[in-house]
Amino acid sequence: MSTIPLDDFLAERLKNPEFAAQYLNSILDDGTPEEIAEAVKAILAARHESSMPVITKPVVEQVQYLLHKAGLKLYVQPAA
């Protein structure tokens, strides 16, 4: 039986928009700002995006804080 490194396996799965949405939603539930930023970067890398935006901790923290104060939760779904 051959084995695939976890990073390669995850990158391959993240090419699927539905899996990527589920992956990001699971991290949005209880992830730290650093984990959320890393998840977004992993999804972009898996989709071979050459221009990866700078995602900073303060931006993620602000979004989390504002949504929490508004009683909202961010949810991701694949684009149509």
XYZ file of N, CA, C and O in Angstrom:
320
model
N 0.837 -1.172 0.000
C 0.000 0.000 0.000
C 0.888 1.243 0.000
O 1.801 1.363 0.795
N 0.605 2.184 -0.897
C 1.381 3.417 -0.932
C 0.744 4.441 -0.001
O -0.454 4.426 0.250
N 1.567 5.309 0.498
C 1.049 6.355 1.372
C 1.276 7.714 0.724
O 2.247 7.922 0.006
N 0.363 8.616 0.985
C 0.444 9.973 0.461
C 0.667 10.893 1.662
O -0.045 10.791 2.661
N 1.653 11.779 1.594
C 1.846 12.712 2.704
C 0.571 13.504 2.972
O -0.187 13.842 2.052
N 0.319 13.791 4.237
C -0.901 14.485 4.633
C -1.072 15.806 3.887
O -2.168 16.124 3.422
N -0.005 16.588 3.741
C -0.108 17.865 3.034
C -0.580 17.677 1.592
O -1.410 18.434 1.105
N -0.046 16.665 0.919
C -0.451 16.395 -0.460
C -1.900 15.916 -0.526
O -2.655 16.310 -1.416
N -2.269 15.054 0.417
C -3.639 14.544 0.467
C -4.627 15.685 0.680
O -5.623 15.814 -0.032
N -4.325 16.554 1.660
C -5.210 17.674 1.948
C -5.280 18.630 0.769
O -6.360 19.090 0.397
N -4.148 18.929 0.163
C -4.125 19.843 -0.987
C -4.993 19.306 -2.115
O -5.729 20.063 -2.762
N -4.931 18.017 -2.346
C -5.751 17.416 -3.403
C -7.240 17.529 -3.071
O -8.056 17.867 -3.921
N -7.590 17.285 -1.821
C -8.994 17.375 -1.400
C -9.504 18.816 -1.449
O -10.664 19.062 -1.742
N -8.625 19.786 -1.137
C -9.035 21.187 -1.100
C -9.317 21.755 -2.481
O -9.891 22.838 -2.595
N -8.986 21.029 -3.526
C -9.326 21.459 -4.883
C -10.831 21.369 -5.118
O -11.368 22.064 -5.966
N -11.494 20.519 -4.355
C -12.937 20.342 -4.459
C -13.613 21.458 -3.659
O -13.431 21.548 -2.442
N -14.420 22.320 -4.317
C -15.032 23.450 -3.611
C -15.907 23.051 -2.419
O -15.917 23.725 -1.403
N -16.638 21.954 -2.547
C -17.490 21.517 -1.434
C -16.653 21.087 -0.243
O -16.963 21.419 0.899
N -15.572 20.343 -0.487
C -14.695 19.935 0.607
C -14.027 21.155 1.219
O -13.922 21.267 2.444
N -13.567 22.085 0.373
C -12.905 23.293 0.872
C -13.854 24.089 1.772
O -13.438 24.601 2.818
N -15.112 24.184 1.384
C -16.092 24.907 2.208
C -16.289 24.211 3.550
O -16.313 24.860 4.597
N -16.415 22.892 3.532
C -16.587 22.146 4.780
C -15.350 22.291 5.673
O -15.469 22.467 6.886
N -14.188 22.229 5.065
C -12.927 22.373 5.798
C -12.859 23.742 6.463
O -12.587 23.856 7.661
N -13.141 24.786 5.695
C -13.069 26.134 6.243
C -14.143 26.352 7.302
O -13.880 26.957 8.345
N -15.332 25.863 7.080
C -16.393 26.007 8.082
C -16.013 25.342 9.396
O -16.297 25.865 10.466
N -15.366 24.188 9.337
C -14.973 23.509 10.571
C -13.934 24.332 11.332
O -13.951 24.381 12.560
N -13.065 25.003 10.615
C -12.056 25.836 11.272
C -12.674 27.148 11.760
O -12.294 27.666 12.809
N -13.637 27.680 11.024
C -14.309 28.906 11.452
C -15.057 28.697 12.766
O -15.203 29.633 13.553
N -15.515 27.475 13.011
C -16.275 27.192 14.231
C -15.478 27.490 15.489
O -15.989 28.100 16.413
N -14.234 27.048 15.528
C -13.477 27.227 16.767
C -11.987 27.463 16.548
O -11.190 27.330 17.467
N -11.623 27.828 15.344
C -10.213 28.063 15.047
C -9.734 29.425 15.515
O -10.525 30.351 15.684
N -8.449 29.523 15.711
C -7.839 30.805 16.048
C -7.709 31.631 14.771
O -7.795 31.076 13.659
N -7.475 32.920 14.880
C -7.257 33.719 13.672
C -6.105 33.181 12.814
O -6.206 33.179 11.586
N -5.056 32.693 13.457
C -3.935 32.130 12.704
C -4.354 30.881 11.937
O -3.976 30.695 10.778
N -5.163 30.017 12.573
C -5.624 28.793 11.915
C -6.555 29.106 10.751
O -6.487 28.446 9.705
N -7.400 30.103 10.916
C -8.312 30.493 9.839
C -7.514 31.033 8.658
O -7.755 30.666 7.503
N -6.550 31.891 8.943
C -5.716 32.449 7.875
C -4.949 31.337 7.164
O -4.858 31.334 5.930
N -4.404 30.391 7.905
C -3.669 29.277 7.293
C -4.586 28.414 6.434
O -4.185 27.924 5.381
N -5.821 28.215 6.878
C -6.776 27.418 6.101
C -7.095 28.096 4.778
O -7.130 27.445 3.726
N -7.302 29.405 4.815
C -7.583 30.142 3.578
C -6.376 30.072 2.649
O -6.522 29.841 1.443
N -5.196 30.230 3.197
C -3.973 30.132 2.382
C -3.842 28.738 1.765
O -3.459 28.612 0.601
N -4.161 27.701 2.529
C -4.070 26.330 2.011
C -5.052 26.111 0.869
O -4.728 25.462 -0.134
N -6.250 26.661 1.005
C -7.255 26.522 -0.058
C -6.783 27.246 -1.312
O -6.859 26.711 -2.424
N -6.277 28.466 -1.152
C -5.776 29.209 -2.311
C -4.605 28.495 -2.966
O -4.525 28.417 -4.193
N -3.710 27.965 -2.167
C -2.548 27.245 -2.712
C -3.000 25.994 -3.468
O -2.466 25.681 -4.536
N -3.978 25.278 -2.923
C -4.470 24.063 -3.577
C -5.109 24.379 -4.921
O -5.059 23.577 -5.850
N -5.674 25.564 -5.022
C -6.317 25.975 -6.272
C -5.342 26.719 -7.174
O -5.733 27.292 -8.185
N -4.059 26.716 -6.806
C -2.969 27.302 -7.595
C -3.160 28.783 -7.870
O -2.888 29.266 -8.967
N -3.648 29.489 -6.859
C -3.777 30.940 -6.982
C -2.381 31.538 -6.850
O -1.694 31.320 -5.864
N -1.970 32.267 -7.858
C -0.615 32.818 -7.840
C -0.514 34.064 -6.973
O 0.525 34.330 -6.384
N -1.570 34.826 -6.892
C -1.519 36.034 -6.069
C -2.309 35.793 -4.793
O -3.513 35.955 -4.757
N -1.593 35.388 -3.766
C -2.238 35.120 -2.487
C -2.269 36.407 -1.674
O -1.228 36.994 -1.416
N -3.461 36.856 -1.306
C -3.543 38.103 -0.549
C -2.917 37.951 0.820
O -2.829 36.849 1.363
N -2.491 39.065 1.364
C -1.945 39.062 2.709
C -3.127 38.987 3.670
O -4.004 39.847 3.657
N -3.165 37.929 4.441
C -4.227 37.752 5.421
C -3.575 37.908 6.788
O -2.720 37.126 7.158
N -3.988 38.908 7.500
C -3.363 39.184 8.770
C -4.276 38.833 9.925
O -5.498 38.841 9.802
N -3.667 38.550 11.043
C -4.401 38.206 12.247
C -5.394 39.293 12.638
O -6.540 38.983 12.949
N -5.005 40.589 12.623
C -5.969 41.614 13.032
C -7.255 41.629 12.196
O -8.335 41.840 12.742
N -7.150 41.375 10.900
C -8.342 41.377 10.049
C -9.266 40.242 10.450
O -10.481 40.435 10.610
N -8.725 39.058 10.627
C -9.535 37.899 11.011
C -10.147 38.129 12.385
O -11.334 37.850 12.605
N -9.363 38.661 13.310
C -9.885 38.925 14.654
C -11.018 39.946 14.612
O -12.013 39.805 15.321
N -10.885 40.965 13.784
C -11.930 41.983 13.684
C -13.220 41.389 13.146
O -14.309 41.677 13.660
N -13.112 40.569 12.120
C -14.302 39.934 11.549
C -14.965 39.039 12.590
O -16.184 39.087 12.786
N -14.159 38.219 13.281
C -14.714 37.346 14.316
C -15.408 38.166 15.403
O -16.517 37.843 15.825
N -14.771 39.210 15.858
C -15.319 40.049 16.926
C -16.631 40.693 16.494
O -17.627 40.645 17.232
N -16.636 41.312 15.318
C -17.836 41.994 14.851
C -19.001 41.033 14.655
O -20.138 41.338 15.021
N -18.733 39.885 14.066
C -19.805 38.911 13.870
C -20.327 38.405 15.207
O -21.538 38.254 15.398
N -19.414 38.137 16.140
C -19.822 37.659 17.458
C -20.710 38.694 18.152
O -21.755 38.355 18.701
N -20.297 39.947 18.112
C -21.082 41.016 18.734
C -22.455 41.166 18.077
O -23.422 41.538 18.735
N -22.535 40.873 16.796
C -23.803 40.974 16.073
C -24.645 39.710 16.209
O -25.748 39.632 15.680
N -24.107 38.714 16.908
C -24.833 37.462 17.064
C -24.875 36.631 15.799
O -25.783 35.853 15.572
N -23.844 36.814 14.957
C -23.785 36.112 13.682
C -22.614 35.154 13.639
O -21.669 35.276 14.395
N -22.717 34.231 12.699
C -21.656 33.257 12.484
C -21.367 33.216 10.988
O -22.299 33.168 10.172
N -20.101 33.256 10.635
C -19.705 33.189 9.240
C -19.831 31.754 8.751
O -19.436 30.814 9.431
N -20.413 31.602 7.586
C -20.596 30.289 6.974
C -20.143 30.371 5.522
O -20.463 31.341 4.837
N -19.435 29.379 5.057
C -18.902 29.373 3.704
C -19.573 28.277 2.902
O -19.838 27.194 3.406
N -19.852 28.568 1.639
C -20.365 27.546 0.729
C -19.693 27.728 -0.618
O -19.219 28.817 -0.926
N -19.632 26.673 -1.412
C -18.987 26.780 -2.707
C -19.690 27.810 -3.592
O -20.910 27.950 -3.533
N -18.915 28.528 -4.369
C -19.494 29.486 -5.322
C -20.206 28.721 -6.429
O -19.791 27.639 -6.815
N -21.245 29.287 -6.923
C -22.035 28.631 -7.976
C -21.292 28.582 -9.276
O -20.420 29.238 -9.599
